[in-house]
Amino acid sequence: MTEHRNRAGSGRERILDAAAQLFAAQGYAGTSTRDIAQQAGIRQPSLYAHFSVKSEILCELLVETLRPPVEYAAKLFDDTDLPARDRLIRLLDFDIRGLFAGRRPVAVLGVLPEVRGPEFAEAHRLRNGLRELYGRLCGDALAAAGAPVGPDELHRTTAIVFTLVEGISARRFEDPDLDVDRTIQDTTTAILRILGV
Amino acid sequence: MTEHRNRAGSGRERILDAAAQLFAAQGYAGTSTRDIAQQAGIRQPSLYAHFSVKSEILCELLVETLRPPVEYAAKLFDDTDLPARDRLIRLLDFDIRGLFAGRRPVAVLGVLPEVRGPEFAEAHRLRNGLRELYGRLCGDALAAAGAPVGPDELHRTTAIVFTLVEGISARRFEDPDLDVDRTIQDTTTAILRILGV
């Protein structure tokens, strides 16, 4: 491990950068706050000035992955001039592009058993919110295409769409050289075909 | 934690059952071989008679998840009386049903950073083999439908299909009550639509 990297940015940002790198390389449970402090080039007590426990760091990384697409999707709903299908395409572009940016490969860690407790409640709330927004956009796109579906079918279709989008973070994890534009295009095409819109 | 459960079965099977339960509940890194021995109702030295390190237990759980669909898919290729599309449908049924059976919810642990080292080589080999078999079946189904694709496009389409199938194990992890038949049907429909066959 290289010590004293990530000297740029505030202490908090350096801690998040270091944690994202280490979690991705050696796992969440396999990384201690001591490792994170060392990688961030700060002393452990300084880390505790920003985060009281390790789970708080992972929760913040998950939250910062989820908040931008949730806010973007919420804004998209106000843009009623845009057809529902185009709004869905825009959300997919924004969300998947985000999963490839910066520290976001850690998003896959959200599926871990360790990440189910109440200390991750804010991440779960945002994830449920994002899935619900995907569901509403899929429902609107289907209705606009003259193929409205009931709540149960919409729920099941949304589960498939969301599984595919979340699966991208795992693929990013496996193949850091994955072509972003191509992956967005392939995933969007697949999802529009699943919906039949 | 309940001690001395899983008294049925051989020592080896009891260890695998206990490990799968614990890994799913508290994560791979959060589970010690001591926890596993206790849950299996055996002494730790007995555990080491079967597995020399913890990674060997997880590798075996991943391998037993992957081996049946790999063997099934390989056999499907010999059944040339069956159209390619039907063979793909059969593989999806077999594979997804397997992901819901027995100890297989741990399959999702295969995406972890911890599970990339050489000690998991056998699991990686089988996973790559399964993905390749999916690719060949998708390619055959597309060709049979009069829409053959080149190797690059087939590789990208297969990545999407495989992401969706693997994503099922994460959903199983989140929702133990997921309706198996319904999920198989939804996933199969989605994949046939993605392929356009």
Tab-separated table of C-alpha atoms in Angstrom:
chain	number	residue	atom	x	y	z
A	1	MET	CA	0.000	0.000	0.000
A	2	THR	CA	1.264	3.479	-0.850
A	3	GLU	CA	1.258	5.737	2.173
A	4	HIS	CA	0.395	9.399	2.167
A	5	ARG	CA	-1.436	9.453	-1.139
A	6	ASN	CA	-4.376	11.705	-1.904
A	7	ARG	CA	-2.897	14.793	-0.329
A	8	ALA	CA	-5.247	16.971	-2.393
A	9	GLY	CA	-8.717	17.903	-1.152
A	10	SER	CA	-10.126	18.334	2.336
A	11	GLY	CA	-9.531	15.733	5.029
A	12	ARG	CA	-13.045	14.435	4.569
A	13	GLU	CA	-12.664	14.047	0.798
A	14	ARG	CA	-9.273	12.391	1.193
A	15	ILE	CA	-10.776	9.881	3.607
A	16	LEU	CA	-13.625	9.085	1.186
A	17	ASP	CA	-11.203	8.701	-1.746
A	18	ALA	CA	-8.922	6.432	0.235
A	19	ALA	CA	-11.818	4.337	1.563
A	20	ALA	CA	-13.324	3.893	-1.921
A	21	GLN	CA	-9.968	2.683	-3.276
A	22	LEU	CA	-9.417	0.257	-0.430
A	23	PHE	CA	-12.986	-1.089	-0.281
A	24	ALA	CA	-12.808	-1.773	-4.029
A	25	ALA	CA	-9.413	-3.457	-3.771
A	26	GLN	CA	-9.720	-5.506	-0.587
A	27	GLY	CA	-13.374	-5.338	0.418
A	28	TYR	CA	-15.293	-3.485	3.098
A	29	ALA	CA	-14.712	-5.897	5.963
A	30	GLY	CA	-11.079	-6.373	4.898
A	31	THR	CA	-10.356	-2.660	5.341
A	32	SER	CA	-9.786	-1.034	8.728
A	33	THR	CA	-10.126	2.640	9.608
A	34	ARG	CA	-6.391	2.466	10.285
A	35	ASP	CA	-5.779	1.371	6.657
A	36	ILE	CA	-7.989	4.231	5.471
A	37	ALA	CA	-6.197	6.852	7.563
A	38	GLN	CA	-2.818	5.579	6.367
A	39	GLN	CA	-3.903	5.599	2.701
A	40	ALA	CA	-5.364	9.107	3.129
A	41	GLY	CA	-2.123	10.299	4.685
A	42	ILE	CA	-3.725	11.421	7.928
A	43	ARG	CA	-3.590	10.220	11.523
A	44	GLN	CA	-6.359	7.954	12.798
A	45	PRO	CA	-7.670	10.513	15.349
A	46	SER	CA	-8.129	12.977	12.450
A	47	LEU	CA	-10.247	10.371	10.680
A	48	TYR	CA	-12.455	10.083	13.743
A	49	ALA	CA	-12.974	13.849	13.646
A	50	HIS	CA	-14.867	13.261	10.387
A	51	PHE	CA	-16.405	9.799	10.799
A	52	SER	CA	-17.110	8.035	14.054
A	53	VAL	CA	-17.217	4.483	12.612
A	54	LYS	CA	-16.227	2.714	9.391
A	55	SER	CA	-19.857	2.097	8.401
A	56	GLU	CA	-20.394	5.867	8.282
A	57	ILE	CA	-17.747	6.114	5.562
A	58	LEU	CA	-19.306	3.399	3.399
A	59	CYS	CA	-22.777	4.844	3.975
A	60	GLU	CA	-21.558	8.264	2.801
A	61	LEU	CA	-19.981	6.678	-0.316
A	62	LEU	CA	-23.257	4.899	-1.118
A	63	VAL	CA	-25.313	8.022	-0.436
A	64	GLU	CA	-23.157	10.155	-2.727
A	65	THR	CA	-23.650	7.494	-5.452
A	66	LEU	CA	-27.415	7.566	-5.071
A	67	ARG	CA	-28.236	11.206	-4.357
A	68	PRO	CA	-27.368	12.675	-7.803
A	69	PRO	CA	-29.567	10.283	-9.849
A	70	VAL	CA	-32.433	10.642	-7.327
A	71	GLU	CA	-32.271	14.455	-7.621
A	72	TYR	CA	-31.913	14.268	-11.397
A	73	ALA	CA	-34.878	11.900	-11.738
A	74	ALA	CA	-37.013	14.113	-9.515
A	75	LYS	CA	-36.206	17.113	-11.748
A	76	LEU	CA	-37.010	15.081	-14.877
A	77	PHE	CA	-40.603	14.728	-13.686
A	78	ASP	CA	-41.076	18.473	-13.871
A	79	ASP	CA	-39.870	18.529	-17.478
A	80	THR	CA	-43.274	17.565	-18.858
A	81	ASP	CA	-42.392	18.790	-22.372
A	82	LEU	CA	-40.164	15.741	-22.756
A	83	PRO	CA	-41.859	12.420	-23.637
A	84	ALA	CA	-41.619	9.762	-20.913
A	85	ARG	CA	-39.435	7.483	-23.082
A	86	ASP	CA	-36.887	10.287	-23.546
A	87	ARG	CA	-36.908	11.035	-19.831
A	88	LEU	CA	-36.140	7.390	-19.113
A	89	ILE	CA	-33.283	7.474	-21.645
A	90	ARG	CA	-31.884	10.605	-19.961
A	91	LEU	CA	-32.066	9.057	-16.498
A	92	LEU	CA	-30.258	5.925	-17.726
A	93	ASP	CA	-27.527	8.052	-19.286
A	94	PHE	CA	-27.108	10.148	-16.147
A	95	ASP	CA	-27.262	7.234	-13.720
A	96	ILE	CA	-24.980	4.796	-15.561
A	97	ARG	CA	-22.461	7.541	-16.426
A	98	GLY	CA	-22.389	8.364	-12.725
A	99	LEU	CA	-21.700	4.744	-11.786
A	100	PHE	CA	-18.507	4.919	-13.846
A	101	ALA	CA	-17.374	8.255	-12.474
A	102	GLY	CA	-15.134	9.001	-9.536
A	103	ARG	CA	-15.573	6.821	-6.486
A	104	ARG	CA	-18.774	5.160	-7.588
A	105	PRO	CA	-17.545	1.648	-8.365
A	106	VAL	CA	-18.160	1.031	-4.657
A	107	ALA	CA	-21.902	1.108	-5.430
A	108	VAL	CA	-21.781	-2.687	-5.791
A	109	LEU	CA	-20.950	-2.943	-2.087
A	110	GLY	CA	-24.545	-1.904	-1.448
A	111	VAL	CA	-25.667	-5.508	-2.045
A	112	LEU	CA	-23.538	-6.942	0.781
A	113	PRO	CA	-25.065	-8.587	3.839
A	114	GLU	CA	-22.984	-6.204	5.949
A	115	VAL	CA	-24.827	-3.271	4.388
A	116	ARG	CA	-28.305	-4.067	5.654
A	117	GLY	CA	-28.249	-2.655	9.156
A	118	PRO	CA	-29.897	0.556	10.395
A	119	GLU	CA	-26.580	2.415	10.112
A	120	PHE	CA	-27.084	2.318	6.324
A	121	ALA	CA	-30.717	3.509	6.485
A	122	GLU	CA	-30.070	6.695	4.479
A	123	ALA	CA	-28.512	4.701	1.611
A	124	HIS	CA	-31.470	2.283	1.596
A	125	ARG	CA	-33.958	5.153	1.613
A	126	LEU	CA	-32.286	6.739	-1.416
A	127	ARG	CA	-31.989	3.411	-3.243
A	128	ASN	CA	-35.697	2.687	-2.718
A	129	GLY	CA	-36.450	6.224	-3.898
A	130	LEU	CA	-34.396	5.735	-7.068
A	131	ARG	CA	-36.086	2.406	-7.808
A	132	GLU	CA	-39.475	4.037	-7.343
A	133	LEU	CA	-38.544	6.853	-9.738
A	134	TYR	CA	-37.404	4.288	-12.324
A	135	GLY	CA	-40.739	2.548	-11.844
A	136	ARG	CA	-42.722	5.732	-12.430
A	137	LEU	CA	-40.741	6.573	-15.577
A	138	CYS	CA	-41.156	3.022	-16.919
A	139	GLY	CA	-44.893	3.195	-16.160
A	140	ASP	CA	-45.222	6.557	-17.942
A	141	ALA	CA	-43.246	5.296	-20.954
A	142	LEU	CA	-45.475	2.217	-21.220
A	143	ALA	CA	-48.645	4.299	-20.871
A	144	ALA	CA	-47.408	6.777	-23.506
A	145	ALA	CA	-46.729	3.840	-25.856
A	146	GLY	CA	-50.350	2.757	-25.425
A	147	ALA	CA	-49.396	-0.274	-23.312
A	148	PRO	CA	-50.231	0.680	-19.724
A	149	VAL	CA	-49.605	-2.012	-17.101
A	150	GLY	CA	-51.001	-2.619	-13.617
A	151	PRO	CA	-49.018	-2.015	-10.411
A	152	ASP	CA	-47.920	-5.656	-9.994
A	153	GLU	CA	-46.584	-6.022	-13.525
A	154	LEU	CA	-44.936	-2.597	-13.306
A	155	HIS	CA	-43.252	-3.590	-10.046
A	156	ARG	CA	-41.860	-6.762	-11.625
A	157	THR	CA	-40.704	-5.018	-14.792
A	158	THR	CA	-39.038	-2.296	-12.728
A	159	ALA	CA	-37.218	-4.959	-10.705
A	160	ILE	CA	-35.688	-6.303	-13.944
A	161	VAL	CA	-34.734	-2.827	-15.189
A	162	PHE	CA	-33.196	-1.866	-11.849
A	163	THR	CA	-31.281	-5.168	-11.633
A	164	LEU	CA	-29.726	-4.427	-15.007
A	165	VAL	CA	-28.712	-0.868	-14.058
A	166	GLU	CA	-27.255	-1.957	-10.712
A	167	GLY	CA	-25.440	-4.830	-12.416
A	168	ILE	CA	-23.389	-2.240	-14.297
A	169	SER	CA	-21.546	-1.331	-11.108
A	170	ALA	CA	-20.447	-4.933	-10.699
A	171	ARG	CA	-19.229	-5.023	-14.316
A	172	ARG	CA	-17.349	-1.758	-13.783
A	173	PHE	CA	-15.739	-3.418	-10.778
A	174	GLU	CA	-14.618	-6.373	-12.892
A	175	ASP	CA	-13.495	-4.450	-15.955
A	176	PRO	CA	-12.181	-0.942	-15.277
A	177	ASP	CA	-11.704	-0.421	-19.041
A	178	LEU	CA	-15.367	-0.965	-19.921
A	179	ASP	CA	-16.421	1.520	-22.652
A	180	VAL	CA	-18.841	3.900	-20.894
A	181	ASP	CA	-20.745	5.266	-23.898
A	182	ARG	CA	-21.090	1.816	-25.429
A	183	THR	CA	-22.312	0.336	-22.151
A	184	ILE	CA	-24.891	3.109	-21.705
A	185	GLN	CA	-26.099	2.573	-25.265
A	186	ASP	CA	-26.300	-1.229	-24.910
A	187	THR	CA	-28.098	-1.025	-21.562
A	188	THR	CA	-30.561	1.588	-22.786
A	189	THR	CA	-31.343	-0.447	-25.910
A	190	ALA	CA	-31.872	-3.553	-23.776
A	191	ILE	CA	-34.211	-1.744	-21.371
A	192	LEU	CA	-36.313	-0.167	-24.127
A	193	ARG	CA	-36.643	-3.629	-25.682
A	194	ILE	CA	-37.667	-5.169	-22.353
A	195	LEU	CA	-40.365	-2.506	-22.029
A	196	GLY	CA	-41.265	-2.768	-25.712
A	197	VAL	CA	-41.283	1.034	-26.116
B	1	MET	CA	-26.507	-17.454	16.973
B	2	THR	CA	-27.933	-20.919	17.474
B	3	GLU	CA	-25.258	-23.440	18.364
B	4	HIS	CA	-25.160	-27.036	17.270
B	5	ARG	CA	-27.591	-26.743	14.378
B	6	ASN	CA	-27.353	-28.753	11.189
B	7	ARG	CA	-26.568	-32.033	12.862
B	8	ALA	CA	-27.736	-33.874	9.747
B	9	GLY	CA	-25.375	-34.685	6.897
B	10	SER	CA	-21.660	-35.311	6.776
B	11	GLY	CA	-19.230	-32.999	8.517
B	12	ARG	CA	-18.309	-31.451	5.211
B	13	GLU	CA	-21.937	-30.751	4.270
B	14	ARG	CA	-22.676	-29.355	7.720
B	15	ILE	CA	-19.750	-26.973	7.401
B	16	LEU	CA	-20.931	-25.814	3.965
B	17	ASP	CA	-24.513	-25.320	5.196
B	18	ALA	CA	-23.371	-23.363	8.236
B	19	ALA	CA	-20.956	-21.218	6.192
B	20	ALA	CA	-23.629	-20.376	3.600
B	21	GLN	CA	-26.039	-19.277	6.348
B	22	LEU	CA	-23.436	-17.143	8.095
B	23	PHE	CA	-21.941	-15.594	4.947
B	24	ALA	CA	-25.455	-14.593	3.839
B	25	ALA	CA	-26.326	-13.155	7.239
B	26	GLN	CA	-23.138	-11.376	8.262
B	27	GLY	CA	-20.885	-11.390	5.209
B	28	TYR	CA	-17.822	-13.349	4.198
B	29	ALA	CA	-15.218	-11.235	5.968
B	30	GLY	CA	-17.473	-10.898	9.017
B	31	THR	CA	-17.568	-14.678	9.509
B	32	SER	CA	-14.709	-16.608	11.095
B	33	THR	CA	-13.978	-20.326	10.757
B	34	ARG	CA	-14.667	-20.421	14.496
B	35	ASP	CA	-18.202	-19.072	13.882
B	36	ILE	CA	-18.684	-21.676	11.140
B	37	ALA	CA	-17.537	-24.566	13.337
B	38	GLN	CA	-19.790	-23.398	16.169
B	39	GLN	CA	-22.816	-23.048	13.863
B	40	ALA	CA	-22.103	-26.485	12.330
B	41	GLY	CA	-21.893	-27.991	15.806
B	42	ILE	CA	-18.352	-29.293	15.364
B	43	ARG	CA	-14.983	-28.408	16.866
B	44	GLN	CA	-12.665	-26.115	14.939
B	45	PRO	CA	-9.972	-28.791	14.392
B	46	SER	CA	-12.654	-30.953	12.724
B	47	LEU	CA	-13.390	-28.076	10.354
B	48	TYR	CA	-9.719	-27.930	9.408
B	49	ALA	CA	-9.838	-31.626	8.557
B	50	HIS	CA	-12.159	-30.661	5.681
B	51	PHE	CA	-11.027	-27.147	4.703
B	52	SER	CA	-7.625	-25.639	5.362
B	53	VAL	CA	-8.724	-21.975	5.049
B	54	LYS	CA	-11.972	-20.005	5.008
B	55	SER	CA	-11.569	-19.075	1.324
B	56	GLU	CA	-11.699	-22.777	0.453
B	57	ILE	CA	-15.205	-22.964	1.938
B	58	LEU	CA	-16.504	-19.985	-0.037
B	59	CYS	CA	-14.807	-21.254	-3.199
B	60	GLU	CA	-16.540	-24.618	-2.783
B	61	LEU	CA	-19.917	-22.880	-2.285
B	62	LEU	CA	-19.379	-20.834	-5.462
B	63	VAL	CA	-18.184	-23.870	-7.412
B	64	GLU	CA	-21.239	-25.921	-6.400
B	65	THR	CA	-23.423	-23.008	-7.599
B	66	LEU	CA	-21.711	-22.879	-10.976
B	67	ARG	CA	-20.966	-26.507	-11.800
B	68	PRO	CA	-24.563	-27.712	-12.357
B	69	PRO	CA	-25.537	-25.019	-14.925
B	70	VAL	CA	-22.184	-25.435	-16.713
B	71	GLU	CA	-22.748	-29.193	-16.999
B	72	TYR	CA	-26.383	-28.713	-17.990
B	73	ALA	CA	-25.491	-26.136	-20.673
B	74	ALA	CA	-22.782	-28.403	-22.075
B	75	LYS	CA	-25.316	-31.242	-22.374
B	76	LEU	CA	-27.832	-28.912	-24.052
B	77	PHE	CA	-25.417	-28.449	-26.938
B	78	ASP	CA	-25.653	-32.127	-27.774
B	79	ASP	CA	-29.455	-31.933	-27.931
B	80	THR	CA	-29.451	-30.669	-31.499
B	81	ASP	CA	-33.108	-31.629	-32.015
B	82	LEU	CA	-34.098	-28.687	-29.825
B	83	PRO	CA	-34.105	-25.207	-31.436
B	84	ALA	CA	-31.486	-22.806	-29.997
B	85	ARG	CA	-34.146	-20.480	-28.553
B	86	ASP	CA	-35.666	-23.387	-26.594
B	87	ARG	CA	-32.250	-24.450	-25.357
B	88	LEU	CA	-31.642	-20.942	-24.062
B	89	ILE	CA	-35.032	-20.978	-22.311
B	90	ARG	CA	-34.144	-24.320	-20.677
B	91	LEU	CA	-30.771	-23.069	-19.493
B	92	LEU	CA	-32.372	-19.956	-17.971
B	93	ASP	CA	-34.923	-22.096	-16.162
B	94	PHE	CA	-32.283	-24.485	-14.838
B	95	ASP	CA	-29.790	-21.784	-13.868
B	96	ILE	CA	-32.181	-19.337	-12.192
B	97	ARG	CA	-34.050	-22.147	-10.391
B	98	GLY	CA	-30.670	-23.296	-9.092
B	99	LEU	CA	-29.840	-19.817	-7.798
B	100	PHE	CA	-32.916	-20.010	-5.578
B	101	ALA	CA	-32.252	-23.521	-4.326
B	102	GLY	CA	-30.367	-24.660	-1.274
B	103	ARG	CA	-27.258	-22.727	-0.374
B	104	ARG	CA	-27.002	-20.796	-3.611
B	105	PRO	CA	-27.962	-17.303	-2.448
B	106	VAL	CA	-24.259	-16.981	-1.627
B	107	ALA	CA	-23.639	-16.763	-5.393
B	108	VAL	CA	-23.794	-12.973	-5.091
B	109	LEU	CA	-20.630	-13.092	-2.973
B	110	GLY	CA	-18.796	-13.970	-6.183
B	111	VAL	CA	-18.729	-10.280	-7.145
B	112	LEU	CA	-16.796	-9.217	-4.038
B	113	PRO	CA	-13.318	-7.737	-4.208
B	114	GLU	CA	-12.238	-10.413	-1.735
B	115	VAL	CA	-13.209	-13.074	-4.242
B	116	ARG	CA	-10.734	-12.199	-6.978
B	117	GLY	CA	-7.566	-13.908	-5.825
B	118	PRO	CA	-6.009	-17.113	-7.176
B	119	GLU	CA	-7.576	-19.137	-4.358
B	120	PHE	CA	-10.920	-18.684	-6.174
B	121	ALA	CA	-9.531	-19.658	-9.598
B	122	GLU	CA	-11.816	-22.678	-9.976
B	123	ALA	CA	-14.933	-20.541	-9.379
B	124	HIS	CA	-13.729	-17.960	-11.920
B	125	ARG	CA	-12.996	-20.659	-14.483
B	126	LEU	CA	-16.516	-22.074	-14.135
B	127	ARG	CA	-18.120	-18.621	-14.222
B	128	ASN	CA	-16.251	-17.727	-17.430
B	129	GLY	CA	-17.282	-21.087	-18.859
B	130	LEU	CA	-20.938	-20.457	-18.014
B	131	ARG	CA	-20.832	-16.982	-19.560
B	132	GLU	CA	-19.273	-18.441	-22.708
B	133	LEU	CA	-22.008	-21.078	-22.926
B	134	TYR	CA	-24.674	-18.380	-22.569
B	135	GLY	CA	-22.920	-16.490	-25.353
B	136	ARG	CA	-22.948	-19.490	-27.664
B	137	LEU	CA	-26.641	-20.175	-27.012
B	138	CYS	CA	-27.529	-16.493	-27.578
B	139	GLY	CA	-25.491	-16.512	-30.800
B	140	ASP	CA	-27.234	-19.667	-32.024
B	141	ALA	CA	-30.677	-18.278	-31.147
B	142	LEU	CA	-29.937	-15.059	-33.051
B	143	ALA	CA	-28.609	-16.966	-36.059
B	144	ALA	CA	-31.644	-19.283	-36.054
B	145	ALA	CA	-33.904	-16.199	-35.998
B	146	GLY	CA	-32.138	-14.948	-39.125
B	147	ALA	CA	-30.327	-12.166	-37.229
B	148	PRO	CA	-26.736	-13.392	-36.819
B	149	VAL	CA	-24.360	-10.966	-35.059
B	150	GLY	CA	-20.568	-10.579	-35.079
B	151	PRO	CA	-18.350	-11.583	-32.146
B	152	ASP	CA	-18.115	-8.058	-30.675
B	153	GLU	CA	-21.868	-7.470	-30.639
B	154	LEU	CA	-22.462	-10.997	-29.320
B	155	HIS	CA	-19.963	-10.402	-26.516
B	156	ARG	CA	-21.749	-7.179	-25.487
B	157	THR	CA	-25.216	-8.719	-25.689
B	158	THR	CA	-24.060	-11.711	-23.655
B	159	ALA	CA	-22.678	-9.342	-20.998
B	160	ILE	CA	-26.156	-7.809	-20.606
B	161	VAL	CA	-27.869	-11.214	-20.476
B	162	PHE	CA	-25.371	-12.549	-17.939
B	163	THR	CA	-25.651	-9.405	-15.783
B	164	LEU	CA	-29.396	-9.944	-15.587
B	165	VAL	CA	-29.095	-13.627	-14.625
B	166	GLU	CA	-26.446	-12.928	-11.989
B	167	GLY	CA	-28.503	-10.026	-10.644
B	168	ILE	CA	-31.148	-12.560	-9.629
B	169	SER	CA	-28.900	-13.851	-6.869
B	170	ALA	CA	-28.707	-10.361	-5.381
B	171	ARG	CA	-32.503	-10.046	-5.516
B	172	ARG	CA	-32.854	-13.444	-3.855
B	173	PHE	CA	-30.551	-12.138	-1.152
B	174	GLU	CA	-32.768	-9.080	-0.618
B	175	ASP	CA	-36.109	-10.830	-0.827
B	176	PRO	CA	-36.170	-14.468	0.345
B	177	ASP	CA	-39.877	-14.661	-0.596
B	178	LEU	CA	-39.347	-13.818	-4.271
B	179	ASP	CA	-41.651	-15.971	-6.444
B	180	VAL	CA	-39.302	-18.342	-8.269
B	181	ASP	CA	-41.494	-19.331	-11.224
B	182	ARG	CA	-42.594	-15.762	-11.792
B	183	THR	CA	-39.010	-14.485	-11.646
B	184	ILE	CA	-37.830	-17.127	-14.118
B	185	GLN	CA	-40.677	-16.213	-16.459
B	186	ASP	CA	-40.043	-12.451	-16.200
B	187	THR	CA	-36.300	-12.832	-16.696
B	188	THR	CA	-36.717	-15.183	-19.656
B	189	THR	CA	-39.215	-12.833	-21.321
B	190	ALA	CA	-36.848	-9.898	-20.776
B	191	ILE	CA	-33.878	-11.784	-22.267
B	192	LEU	CA	-35.803	-12.987	-25.332
B	193	ARG	CA	-36.907	-9.379	-25.881
B	194	ILE	CA	-33.344	-8.084	-25.517
B	195	LEU	CA	-32.238	-10.604	-28.161
B	196	GLY	CA	-35.323	-9.978	-30.271
B	197	VAL	CA	-35.929	-13.708	-30.763
